[in-house]
Short mmCIF file of C-alpha atoms in Angstrom, two decimals:
data_model
loop_
_atom_site.label_atom_id
_atom_site.label_comp_id
_atom_site.label_asym_id
_atom_site.label_seq_id
_atom_site.Cartn_x
_atom_site.Cartn_y
_atom_site.Cartn_z
CA MET A 59 -61.36 6.54 -28.65
CA ASN A 60 -63.23 9.85 -28.75
CA LEU A 61 -62.89 13.36 -27.38
CA ARG A 62 -65.48 12.76 -24.67
CA ASP A 63 -63.49 9.89 -23.16
CA LEU A 64 -60.33 12.01 -23.19
CA LYS A 65 -62.20 14.74 -21.28
CA TYR A 66 -63.28 12.14 -18.72
CA LEU A 67 -59.66 11.04 -18.24
CA VAL A 68 -58.49 14.65 -17.79
CA ALA A 69 -61.26 15.28 -15.24
CA LEU A 70 -60.26 12.15 -13.31
CA ALA A 71 -56.62 13.27 -13.33
CA ASP A 72 -57.66 16.66 -11.94
CA HIS A 73 -60.05 15.46 -9.24
CA ARG A 74 -58.61 12.00 -8.35
CA HIS A 75 -62.16 10.97 -7.48
CA PHE A 76 -64.73 9.32 -9.75
CA GLY A 77 -67.72 11.11 -8.22
CA ARG A 78 -66.22 14.62 -8.42
CA ALA A 79 -64.83 13.97 -11.89
CA ALA A 80 -68.25 12.80 -13.08
CA ALA A 81 -69.95 15.84 -11.55
CA SER A 82 -67.51 18.17 -13.31
CA CYS A 83 -68.38 16.47 -16.62
CA PHE A 84 -72.15 16.52 -15.88
CA VAL A 85 -72.49 12.73 -16.16
CA SER A 86 -73.19 9.96 -13.66
CA GLN A 87 -70.34 8.22 -11.89
CA PRO A 88 -71.11 4.81 -13.50
CA THR A 89 -71.03 6.45 -16.95
CA LEU A 90 -67.61 7.99 -16.38
CA SER A 91 -66.25 4.80 -14.80
CA THR A 92 -67.49 2.69 -17.72
CA GLN A 93 -65.92 4.98 -20.32
CA ILE A 94 -62.59 5.03 -18.47
CA LYS A 95 -62.66 1.20 -18.44
CA LYS A 96 -63.37 1.16 -22.20
CA LEU A 97 -60.43 3.52 -22.74
CA GLU A 98 -58.20 1.17 -20.73
CA ASP A 99 -59.40 -1.80 -22.80
CA GLU A 100 -58.71 0.06 -26.01
CA LEU A 101 -55.18 1.00 -24.93
CA GLY A 102 -54.55 -2.46 -23.49
CA LEU A 103 -53.27 -1.38 -20.06
CA PRO A 104 -54.62 0.05 -16.80
CA LEU A 105 -54.72 3.84 -16.45
CA VAL A 106 -56.16 4.02 -12.95
CA GLU A 107 -55.42 2.37 -9.60
CA ARG A 108 -58.79 1.98 -7.91
CA SER A 109 -59.01 1.85 -4.12
CA PRO A 110 -61.87 2.49 -1.68
CA ARG A 111 -60.42 5.78 -0.42
CA LYS A 112 -58.73 7.41 -3.39
CA VAL A 113 -57.95 7.16 -7.08
CA MET A 114 -54.41 7.21 -8.41
CA LEU A 115 -53.24 7.19 -12.00
CA THR A 116 -50.74 4.59 -13.11
CA PRO A 117 -47.57 5.86 -14.84
CA ALA A 118 -49.27 5.09 -18.16
CA GLY A 119 -52.36 6.94 -16.92
CA VAL A 120 -50.32 10.02 -16.02
CA GLU A 121 -48.78 10.12 -19.50
CA ALA A 122 -52.14 9.44 -21.21
CA ALA A 123 -53.83 12.20 -19.20
CA ALA A 124 -51.09 14.68 -20.10
CA ARG A 125 -51.47 13.89 -23.79
CA ALA A 126 -55.26 13.98 -23.51
CA ARG A 127 -55.07 17.42 -21.88
CA VAL A 128 -53.11 18.79 -24.83
CA ILE A 129 -55.56 17.30 -27.33
CA VAL A 130 -58.61 18.64 -25.48
CA ALA A 131 -57.02 22.10 -25.21
CA GLU A 132 -56.21 22.16 -28.93
CA ILE A 133 -59.77 21.16 -29.84
CA GLU A 134 -61.18 23.87 -27.56
CA GLN A 135 -58.90 26.45 -29.18
CA MET A 136 -60.03 25.31 -32.61
CA LYS A 137 -63.67 25.77 -31.58
CA GLU A 138 -62.91 29.17 -30.06
CA ALA A 139 -61.07 30.30 -33.19
CA ALA A 140 -64.10 29.31 -35.28
CA ARG A 141 -66.46 31.21 -32.98
CA ARG A 142 -64.29 34.32 -33.06
CA SER A 143 -64.05 34.25 -36.83
CA VAL A 144 -67.81 34.82 -36.81
CA ASP A 145 -67.79 37.42 -34.01
CA PRO A 146 -64.29 38.33 -32.74
CA GLU A 147 -65.65 40.06 -29.63
CA ALA A 148 -68.06 37.36 -28.44
CA GLY A 149 -67.61 34.05 -26.69
CA ALA A 150 -65.98 33.15 -23.40
CA VAL A 151 -62.54 34.06 -22.04
CA ARG A 152 -61.10 32.29 -19.00
CA LEU A 153 -58.91 34.86 -17.25
CA GLY A 154 -56.82 34.07 -14.19
CA ILE A 155 -55.78 36.59 -11.54
CA PHE A 156 -53.95 36.22 -8.22
CA PRO A 157 -55.61 37.06 -4.87
CA THR A 158 -53.54 40.13 -3.89
CA LEU A 159 -54.49 41.83 -7.17
CA GLY A 160 -57.96 40.65 -8.19
CA PRO A 161 -60.25 42.29 -5.59
CA TYR A 162 -58.48 45.64 -5.92
CA LEU A 163 -58.00 45.85 -9.69
CA LEU A 164 -61.19 44.34 -11.09
CA PRO A 165 -63.67 47.00 -9.85
CA HIS A 166 -61.73 49.60 -11.84
CA VAL A 167 -61.56 47.69 -15.12
CA ILE A 168 -64.55 45.31 -15.40
CA PRO A 169 -67.13 48.07 -16.17
CA ASN A 170 -64.97 49.28 -19.08
CA ILE A 171 -64.54 45.74 -20.39
CA ARG A 172 -68.29 45.15 -20.28
CA ALA A 173 -68.93 48.41 -22.12
CA ARG A 174 -66.29 47.66 -24.77
CA PHE A 175 -67.19 43.96 -25.24
CA PRO A 176 -70.90 43.61 -24.39
CA GLN A 177 -71.13 40.08 -25.86
CA LEU A 178 -68.08 38.78 -24.01
CA GLU A 179 -68.45 36.17 -21.26
CA LEU A 180 -65.53 36.83 -18.91
CA LEU A 181 -64.87 33.85 -16.64
CA LEU A 182 -62.58 34.91 -13.79
CA VAL A 183 -60.42 32.41 -11.90
CA GLU A 184 -58.64 33.55 -8.71
CA GLU A 185 -55.67 31.40 -7.69
CA LYS A 186 -52.08 31.77 -6.58
CA SER A 187 -49.62 32.55 -9.36
CA ASP A 188 -48.05 29.07 -9.58
CA GLU A 189 -51.46 27.47 -10.06
CA LEU A 190 -52.44 30.07 -12.68
CA LEU A 191 -49.28 29.30 -14.66
CA HIS A 192 -50.01 25.57 -14.43
CA ARG A 193 -53.54 26.03 -15.73
CA LEU A 194 -52.40 28.40 -18.45
CA ARG A 195 -49.82 25.94 -19.77
CA ASP A 196 -52.39 23.12 -19.62
CA GLY A 197 -54.95 25.10 -21.62
CA ARG A 198 -57.41 25.45 -18.73
CA LEU A 199 -57.00 29.25 -18.86
CA ASP A 200 -56.90 31.50 -21.91
CA ALA A 201 -54.85 34.22 -20.19
CA ALA A 202 -53.76 35.33 -16.73
CA LEU A 203 -52.69 38.52 -15.01
CA LEU A 204 -49.30 37.84 -13.43
CA ALA A 205 -46.35 39.73 -11.99
CA LEU A 206 -43.18 39.98 -14.04
CA PRO A 207 -40.61 38.64 -14.64
CA LEU A 208 -41.63 35.35 -16.22
CA ASP A 209 -39.23 32.86 -17.77
CA ASP A 210 -41.15 30.80 -20.31
CA ASP A 211 -40.55 31.01 -24.06
CA GLN A 212 -43.95 29.43 -24.73
CA LEU A 213 -45.80 32.35 -23.13
CA HIS A 214 -46.33 35.92 -24.32
CA ALA A 215 -46.33 38.60 -21.58
CA GLU A 216 -48.03 41.89 -22.45
CA PHE A 217 -46.97 44.55 -19.94
CA LEU A 218 -49.96 46.41 -18.47
CA PHE A 219 -48.86 48.69 -15.63
CA GLU A 220 -46.45 49.18 -12.75
CA GLU A 221 -47.93 49.27 -9.27
CA PRO A 222 -45.88 50.95 -6.49
CA PHE A 223 -45.70 49.56 -2.97
CA LEU A 224 -46.55 51.65 0.09
CA LEU A 225 -45.33 51.15 3.62
CA ALA A 226 -48.17 50.53 6.07
CA VAL A 227 -47.63 51.24 9.78
CA SER A 228 -49.97 51.57 12.73
CA GLY A 229 -51.10 54.98 13.93
CA GLN A 230 -48.90 54.51 17.03
CA HIS A 231 -45.72 53.68 15.10
CA PRO A 232 -42.94 56.33 15.11
CA LEU A 233 -43.06 56.43 11.29
CA ALA A 234 -46.79 57.29 11.28
CA ARG A 235 -45.98 61.02 11.53
CA ARG A 236 -44.06 60.97 8.27
CA LEU A 237 -45.42 61.22 4.71
CA HIS A 238 -42.47 59.75 2.83
CA LEU A 239 -39.67 57.29 3.46
CA ASP A 240 -36.37 56.71 1.73
CA VAL A 241 -36.41 53.07 0.70
CA GLN A 242 -32.92 52.61 2.14
CA GLU A 243 -34.43 53.16 5.61
CA LEU A 244 -36.14 49.77 5.33
CA SER A 245 -32.84 48.18 6.35
CA THR A 246 -33.56 49.08 9.97
CA HIS A 247 -37.00 47.43 10.04
CA LYS A 248 -38.62 43.99 10.00
CA LEU A 249 -41.67 43.45 7.78
CA LEU A 250 -44.76 41.31 8.21
CA LEU A 251 -45.25 39.12 5.12
CA LEU A 252 -47.74 36.66 3.68
CA GLU A 253 -47.29 32.90 3.97
CA ASP A 254 -45.46 30.85 1.34
CA GLY A 255 -47.13 30.52 -2.06
CA HIS A 256 -48.25 34.13 -2.47
CA CYS A 257 -46.41 36.07 -5.14
CA LEU A 258 -46.74 39.20 -2.99
CA ARG A 259 -44.53 37.46 -0.42
CA ASP A 260 -41.91 36.81 -3.10
CA GLN A 261 -42.12 40.43 -4.26
CA ALA A 262 -41.75 41.76 -0.71
CA LEU A 263 -38.83 39.42 -0.04
CA ALA A 264 -37.15 40.75 -3.17
CA VAL A 265 -37.52 44.27 -1.77
CA CYS A 266 -36.11 43.08 1.56
CA ARG A 267 -33.08 41.52 -0.12
CA LEU A 268 -32.50 44.60 -2.26
CA PHE A 269 -32.62 47.13 0.57
CA GLY A 270 -31.49 45.08 3.57
CA ALA A 271 -34.80 44.70 5.40
CA ASN A 272 -35.71 41.54 7.30
CA GLU A 273 -38.88 39.52 7.77
CA LYS A 274 -40.69 39.43 11.09
CA SER A 275 -40.94 35.65 10.95
CA GLU A 276 -43.00 35.12 14.13
CA PHE A 277 -46.17 35.69 12.11
CA ARG A 278 -47.16 35.02 8.49
CA ALA A 279 -50.54 36.13 7.21
CA THR A 280 -52.82 33.99 5.07
CA SER A 281 -54.30 36.95 3.19
CA LEU A 282 -53.68 40.61 2.48
CA GLU A 283 -56.62 41.57 4.68
CA THR A 284 -55.18 39.63 7.62
CA LEU A 285 -51.88 41.41 7.05
CA ARG A 286 -53.69 44.74 7.12
CA GLN A 287 -55.36 43.91 10.43
CA MET A 288 -52.05 42.87 11.99
CA VAL A 289 -50.59 46.25 11.08
CA ALA A 290 -53.62 48.03 12.54
CA ALA A 291 -53.09 46.07 15.77
CA ASP A 292 -49.49 47.37 15.87
CA VAL A 293 -48.01 43.87 15.48
CA GLY A 294 -45.64 45.14 12.78
CA ILE A 295 -45.30 47.00 9.49
CA THR A 296 -45.67 45.78 5.92
CA LEU A 297 -45.69 46.64 2.23
CA LEU A 298 -49.09 47.10 0.57
CA PRO A 299 -49.77 47.41 -3.18
CA THR A 300 -51.20 50.84 -4.01
CA LEU A 301 -54.41 49.45 -5.54
CA SER A 302 -55.22 47.73 -2.24
CA VAL A 303 -55.75 51.11 -0.53
CA LYS A 304 -57.80 52.76 -3.28
CA PRO A 305 -61.60 53.13 -3.22
CA PRO A 306 -63.84 51.19 -3.17
CA VAL A 307 -61.55 49.69 -0.49
CA PRO A 308 -62.42 51.64 2.70
CA ARG A 309 -59.65 53.51 4.51
CA SER A 310 -58.20 51.39 7.28
CA THR A 311 -58.60 52.48 10.86
CA ASN A 312 -55.28 52.99 12.68
CA ILE A 313 -53.11 52.47 9.58
CA ALA A 314 -50.88 55.23 8.20
CA LEU A 315 -49.43 54.89 4.68
CA LEU A 316 -46.03 56.17 3.58
CA ASP A 317 -44.90 56.66 0.01
CA PHE A 318 -41.29 55.97 -0.95
CA GLU A 319 -38.94 58.64 -2.25
CA GLY A 320 -36.38 58.32 -5.02
CA ASP A 321 -36.05 56.55 -8.34
CA ASP A 322 -35.72 53.07 -6.80
CA ARG A 323 -39.21 52.97 -5.27
CA PRO A 324 -40.33 49.34 -4.79
CA SER A 325 -43.10 48.22 -7.14
CA ARG A 326 -44.44 45.26 -9.06
CA ARG A 327 -44.94 45.06 -12.83
CA ILE A 328 -48.17 43.39 -13.98
CA ALA A 329 -48.67 41.72 -17.36
CA MET A 330 -51.36 39.79 -19.18
CA VAL A 331 -49.90 36.44 -20.16
CA TRP A 332 -51.10 33.93 -22.75
CA ARG A 333 -49.73 31.06 -24.83
CA ARG A 334 -47.91 32.13 -27.96
CA SER A 335 -49.80 29.40 -29.81
CA SER A 336 -53.21 30.73 -28.72
CA ALA A 337 -55.82 31.20 -31.42
CA MET A 338 -57.13 34.15 -29.37
CA THR A 339 -53.99 36.30 -29.56
CA GLU A 340 -55.54 39.14 -31.55
CA PHE A 341 -58.51 39.42 -29.21
CA LEU A 342 -56.40 39.09 -26.05
CA GLN A 343 -54.29 41.99 -27.29
CA GLN A 344 -57.46 44.10 -27.47
CA LEU A 345 -58.50 42.95 -24.00
CA ALA A 346 -55.09 43.89 -22.60
CA GLU A 347 -55.57 47.44 -23.90
CA GLN A 348 -58.46 47.89 -21.45
CA PHE A 349 -56.11 47.21 -18.54
CA LYS A 350 -53.54 49.65 -19.90
CA ARG A 351 -56.06 52.52 -19.78
CA LEU A 352 -56.30 52.72 -16.01
CA PRO A 353 -55.85 56.32 -14.76
CA ASP A 354 -52.52 57.32 -13.23
CA ALA A 355 -54.33 58.40 -10.05
CA LEU A 356 -54.87 54.74 -9.17
CA PHE A 357 -51.12 54.31 -8.75
CA THR A 358 -50.36 57.40 -6.66
CA LEU A 359 -51.04 58.07 -2.99
CA ASP A 360 -53.17 61.10 -2.16
CA ARG A 361 -52.47 63.04 1.02
CA ASP A 362 -55.85 62.22 2.59
CA GLU A 363 -55.37 58.50 1.81
CA SER A 364 -52.12 58.38 3.79
CA ASP A 365 -53.81 59.17 7.11
CA PRO A 366 -55.64 56.47 9.08
CA ALA A 367 -59.43 56.60 9.04
CA PRO A 368 -60.94 57.83 12.32
CA PRO A 369 -62.40 55.08 14.52
CA ARG A 370 -66.12 54.54 14.27
CA VAL A 371 -68.23 55.79 17.17
CA LEU A 372 -71.08 53.46 18.06
CA HIS A 373 -74.09 55.16 19.64
CA ALA A 374 -76.27 53.15 22.00
CA GLN A 375 -79.91 52.99 21.08
CA ALA A 376 -82.35 54.67 23.46
#
């Protein structure tokens, strides 16, 4: 039994397909299949149920793959620790981020990270929060940006910043003429939300429960941009994270933004999370500092940003 064969088993567990697993390991399908068969012979029991349409792991295969994943992750951490002992600020970091944060945060922080760590290879993975946590625990990510709270004693959460929510309404909505809203007024409104699986949906639902608002359940968006377009079309109103309305994101046509008044303004708290056992802890702490240095202006709403952008005028060509 060797490390290569364990990697093949982990890849097969992830892809449930010999061809895709082989491609992910940069070997031919017969090579991977042969090594899996040798591993089964060595262990003395089948690990895989082979059928023409799909591949399933046997109960023994599921357990073997889980153990193999831990071993592979530990070996990779050992290699990474050795590399960083030579040059602490070089090498690769696999960083996860969820979709309603990544496109809006990264343009503000990546240039500073590249300037501070010029030798660093930052590998970004965008997935929903549950999948990021799964990969982080399995060792397939080194760290992830996630919303607090988290309940896992095996993970360290380094708080980065708090991002307020804004209320987005169409230019025709009665609230569009206002600049601020008391959060208690949400109790008289229904909000458009994302579909299940998005942490932004969970965060918005928490706000709804806290202040008595309801969901407009006839429609659930698949992305934040779809949600934004539904508001612009006057289908309903929603909560948007402040970063999602900051340049380089263009101002939305026919969307007015309202800030919340009072000390109980709805927001989400973002942290960088990594395994407490990680050999990269010291470096990840330094990386987290780059996210903590974002300017306060990114988390406040300017007066000109609250108004909807004027519609574009298209001129016919002569």
